[in-house]
Amino acid sequence: RLISRMVRNRDISHKIPLIGQFPLVEHYRNGKLLKQYPLFFNGITNEGKNFLLDVMFNGVTGSSTWYCGIIDNAGYSSLGNGDTMAAHGTWAEFTGYSQSTRVQWASGAASGQSITNRTPMTFTFTTTGNIVGAFITNNSTKGGTSGKLWAHGLLSTVIPVANTDELRLSYALGA
C-alpha cells in the first residue's frame, strides 16, 4: 500500500489502478440479437498482478497472445483473487462451444492509457448451458489448467445459451 507523500509540492504517491471490463456482451440466436447485457468489471488476479510486475521489472518473458474463456454457472460459487488456471475450485470453465481453442483477445495498441480488442470475441455454442462470467488467460487450451490467469469477472446476470447461439464479448483494460 502506497502512502501519499508530498515532496516539493508534488504528490509522489502515483498509483496505477488497472481496471478491466467487458464493455460489450451480446447474445445472438439464429443470427438475431437476442439481448445485450451491461458491461461488467473484472478482478485482476494476484497471479496476473505478479506476472505484470515480473515482466516489467524482473525480465520475465511476457505474453503477446491472450485468450478469453467463459465460466459455467454449474457448480459456480465464487471468484477469488488467489485463483490461478491450475487452482480455481469454486468455478469451472464452460467448454461447450465450437471453437477448437479459447477465443483470442486480439488487442490493438494502447492509447489513452487503455487497450481493447479490435473485433468482438465470438463463442458459438454446441450445447445448452448457463454462462456466469468470463476470464482472460495466456493459454489457448479449452479446459486447460496451465498458463497465467490474468483476470476474471461475473456477468450482471446468468446467460442461458442454446445450441448454435453466439455470445460476443469485448474486453478492455485501462489505467
Short mmCIF file of C-alpha atoms in Angstrom, two decimals:
data_model
loop_
_atom_site.label_atom_id
_atom_site.label_comp_id
_atom_site.label_asym_id
_atom_site.label_seq_id
_atom_site.Cartn_x
_atom_site.Cartn_y
_atom_site.Cartn_z
CA ARG A 1 0.00 0.00 0.00
CA LEU A 2 1.38 3.36 -1.01
CA ILE A 3 1.18 6.27 1.39
CA SER A 4 0.59 9.74 -0.02
CA ARG A 5 3.62 11.99 0.42
CA MET A 6 4.34 15.48 -0.77
CA VAL A 7 7.86 16.32 -1.90
CA ARG A 8 8.48 19.89 -3.08
CA ASN A 9 4.73 20.40 -3.52
CA ARG A 10 4.38 17.30 -5.70
CA ASP A 11 2.36 14.25 -4.73
CA ILE A 12 4.72 11.29 -5.22
CA SER A 13 2.23 8.52 -4.48
CA HIS A 14 1.30 7.68 -8.06
CA LYS A 15 -0.84 4.59 -8.10
CA ILE A 16 -1.72 2.85 -11.33
CA PRO A 17 -5.13 1.32 -10.73
CA LEU A 18 -5.72 -1.20 -13.51
CA ILE A 19 -9.39 -1.56 -14.32
CA GLY A 20 -10.56 -4.34 -16.58
CA GLN A 21 -14.03 -4.62 -18.01
CA PHE A 22 -16.11 -6.45 -20.56
CA PRO A 23 -17.91 -3.47 -22.16
CA LEU A 24 -19.68 -5.49 -24.85
CA VAL A 25 -21.70 -8.63 -24.16
CA GLU A 26 -24.21 -9.58 -26.85
CA HIS A 27 -26.25 -12.79 -27.11
CA TYR A 28 -27.38 -13.85 -30.59
CA ARG A 29 -29.82 -16.57 -31.58
CA ASN A 30 -30.46 -17.53 -35.21
CA GLY A 31 -28.42 -14.52 -36.33
CA LYS A 32 -30.54 -12.02 -34.43
CA LEU A 33 -29.53 -10.05 -31.36
CA LEU A 34 -31.43 -11.66 -28.50
CA LYS A 35 -30.12 -9.44 -25.71
CA GLN A 36 -27.33 -7.00 -24.94
CA TYR A 37 -26.02 -7.10 -21.39
CA PRO A 38 -24.50 -4.23 -19.43
CA LEU A 39 -20.74 -4.06 -19.12
CA PHE A 40 -19.18 -5.89 -16.24
CA PHE A 41 -15.91 -5.33 -14.45
CA ASN A 42 -13.34 -7.95 -13.62
CA GLY A 43 -10.89 -8.53 -10.83
CA ILE A 44 -7.25 -8.83 -11.80
CA THR A 45 -5.91 -11.87 -10.00
CA ASN A 46 -2.86 -11.88 -7.74
CA GLU A 47 -1.17 -14.08 -10.33
CA GLY A 48 -1.95 -11.51 -13.04
CA LYS A 49 -0.54 -8.62 -10.99
CA ASN A 50 2.61 -10.57 -10.11
CA PHE A 51 3.10 -11.53 -13.76
CA LEU A 52 2.82 -7.89 -14.84
CA LEU A 53 5.38 -6.80 -12.24
CA ASP A 54 7.77 -9.63 -13.14
CA VAL A 55 7.58 -8.81 -16.86
CA MET A 56 8.11 -5.10 -16.25
CA PHE A 57 10.83 -5.27 -13.62
CA ASN A 58 12.39 -8.74 -13.48
CA GLY A 59 12.96 -9.61 -17.12
CA VAL A 60 10.34 -12.35 -17.22
CA THR A 61 9.13 -13.02 -20.76
CA GLY A 62 5.68 -11.58 -21.32
CA SER A 63 2.79 -12.95 -23.35
CA SER A 64 1.76 -11.27 -26.57
CA THR A 65 -1.25 -13.54 -27.05
CA TRP A 66 -4.20 -13.72 -24.62
CA TYR A 67 -7.44 -15.66 -24.73
CA CYS A 68 -10.91 -15.42 -23.30
CA GLY A 69 -12.69 -18.29 -21.63
CA ILE A 70 -16.19 -18.41 -20.19
CA ILE A 71 -17.33 -19.53 -16.77
CA ASP A 72 -20.05 -22.15 -16.30
CA ASN A 73 -22.81 -21.40 -13.80
CA ALA A 74 -22.97 -25.11 -12.93
CA GLY A 75 -21.04 -25.54 -9.70
CA TYR A 76 -20.09 -21.86 -9.50
CA SER A 77 -19.79 -20.34 -6.03
CA SER A 78 -17.21 -17.53 -6.16
CA LEU A 79 -14.22 -15.90 -7.83
CA GLY A 80 -11.10 -15.20 -5.78
CA ASN A 81 -8.01 -13.02 -6.09
CA GLY A 82 -5.89 -16.12 -5.44
CA ASP A 83 -7.40 -18.10 -8.34
CA THR A 84 -4.99 -19.46 -10.96
CA MET A 85 -5.55 -21.57 -14.04
CA ALA A 86 -4.28 -24.57 -12.06
CA ALA A 87 -6.35 -23.87 -8.94
CA HIS A 88 -9.83 -22.40 -9.07
CA GLY A 89 -12.00 -24.89 -7.22
CA THR A 90 -15.03 -22.62 -6.90
CA TRP A 91 -15.74 -22.30 -10.63
CA ALA A 92 -15.34 -24.26 -13.85
CA GLU A 93 -14.81 -23.33 -17.47
CA PHE A 94 -17.69 -23.81 -19.92
CA THR A 95 -16.28 -25.57 -22.99
CA GLY A 96 -19.43 -26.38 -24.98
CA TYR A 97 -18.64 -24.12 -27.93
CA SER A 98 -17.47 -24.89 -31.46
CA GLN A 99 -14.14 -23.04 -31.48
CA SER A 100 -11.29 -25.52 -31.06
CA THR A 101 -9.46 -23.27 -28.59
CA ARG A 102 -10.34 -20.42 -26.28
CA VAL A 103 -11.14 -17.31 -28.29
CA GLN A 104 -8.18 -14.98 -28.79
CA TRP A 105 -8.33 -11.48 -27.33
CA ALA A 106 -6.76 -9.58 -30.24
CA SER A 107 -5.99 -6.25 -28.65
CA GLY A 108 -4.99 -3.13 -30.51
CA ALA A 109 -2.21 -0.78 -29.47
CA ALA A 110 -2.57 1.03 -26.16
CA SER A 111 -3.95 4.53 -26.44
CA GLY A 112 -5.14 6.94 -23.76
CA GLN A 113 -3.97 4.50 -21.05
CA SER A 114 -6.37 1.86 -22.39
CA ILE A 115 -6.25 -1.25 -24.55
CA THR A 116 -9.11 -3.28 -26.08
CA ASN A 117 -9.83 -5.82 -28.81
CA ARG A 118 -10.50 -4.61 -32.34
CA THR A 119 -13.36 -7.01 -33.01
CA PRO A 120 -15.60 -8.87 -30.56
CA MET A 121 -14.61 -12.35 -29.42
CA THR A 122 -17.32 -14.77 -30.57
CA PHE A 123 -18.28 -18.06 -28.93
CA THR A 124 -20.64 -20.33 -30.94
CA PHE A 125 -22.32 -22.82 -28.63
CA THR A 126 -22.73 -26.53 -29.33
CA THR A 127 -24.64 -27.34 -26.14
CA THR A 128 -27.10 -25.67 -23.82
CA GLY A 129 -25.83 -24.18 -20.60
CA ASN A 130 -25.67 -21.14 -18.38
CA ILE A 131 -22.80 -18.67 -18.54
CA VAL A 132 -22.00 -16.72 -15.37
CA GLY A 133 -18.72 -14.96 -16.28
CA ALA A 134 -15.55 -14.75 -18.32
CA PHE A 135 -11.79 -14.81 -17.81
CA ILE A 136 -8.58 -13.83 -19.60
CA THR A 137 -5.57 -16.18 -19.76
CA ASN A 138 -2.48 -16.69 -21.90
CA ASN A 139 -3.28 -20.38 -22.51
CA SER A 140 -5.42 -21.20 -25.55
CA THR A 141 -6.37 -24.74 -24.49
CA LYS A 142 -10.09 -25.14 -23.76
CA GLY A 143 -10.33 -26.56 -20.25
CA GLY A 144 -6.56 -26.20 -19.82
CA THR A 145 -5.05 -25.71 -16.38
CA SER A 146 -1.70 -24.14 -17.26
CA GLY A 147 -0.75 -20.58 -18.14
CA LYS A 148 -1.46 -17.33 -16.34
CA LEU A 149 -4.93 -16.28 -15.24
CA TRP A 150 -4.88 -12.52 -15.77
CA ALA A 151 -8.41 -11.67 -14.67
CA HIS A 152 -11.97 -12.91 -14.27
CA GLY A 153 -15.36 -11.35 -13.74
CA LEU A 154 -19.07 -12.05 -13.38
CA LEU A 155 -21.80 -11.04 -15.78
CA SER A 156 -24.61 -8.85 -14.48
CA THR A 157 -26.88 -11.90 -14.82
CA VAL A 158 -26.57 -15.55 -15.82
CA ILE A 159 -26.96 -16.01 -19.59
CA PRO A 160 -28.80 -19.17 -20.70
CA VAL A 161 -27.38 -20.34 -24.04
CA ALA A 162 -28.64 -22.93 -26.51
CA ASN A 163 -27.03 -24.91 -29.31
CA THR A 164 -25.94 -22.55 -32.16
CA ASP A 165 -26.31 -19.38 -30.02
CA GLU A 166 -23.46 -16.88 -30.19
CA LEU A 167 -22.01 -14.80 -27.39
CA ARG A 168 -19.90 -11.81 -28.46
CA LEU A 169 -17.62 -10.11 -25.95
CA SER A 170 -15.13 -7.27 -25.88
CA TYR A 171 -12.50 -6.82 -23.19
CA ALA A 172 -10.85 -3.55 -22.24
CA LEU A 173 -8.11 -2.75 -19.78
CA GLY A 174 -7.29 0.76 -18.61
CA ALA A 175 -5.23 2.60 -16.05
#
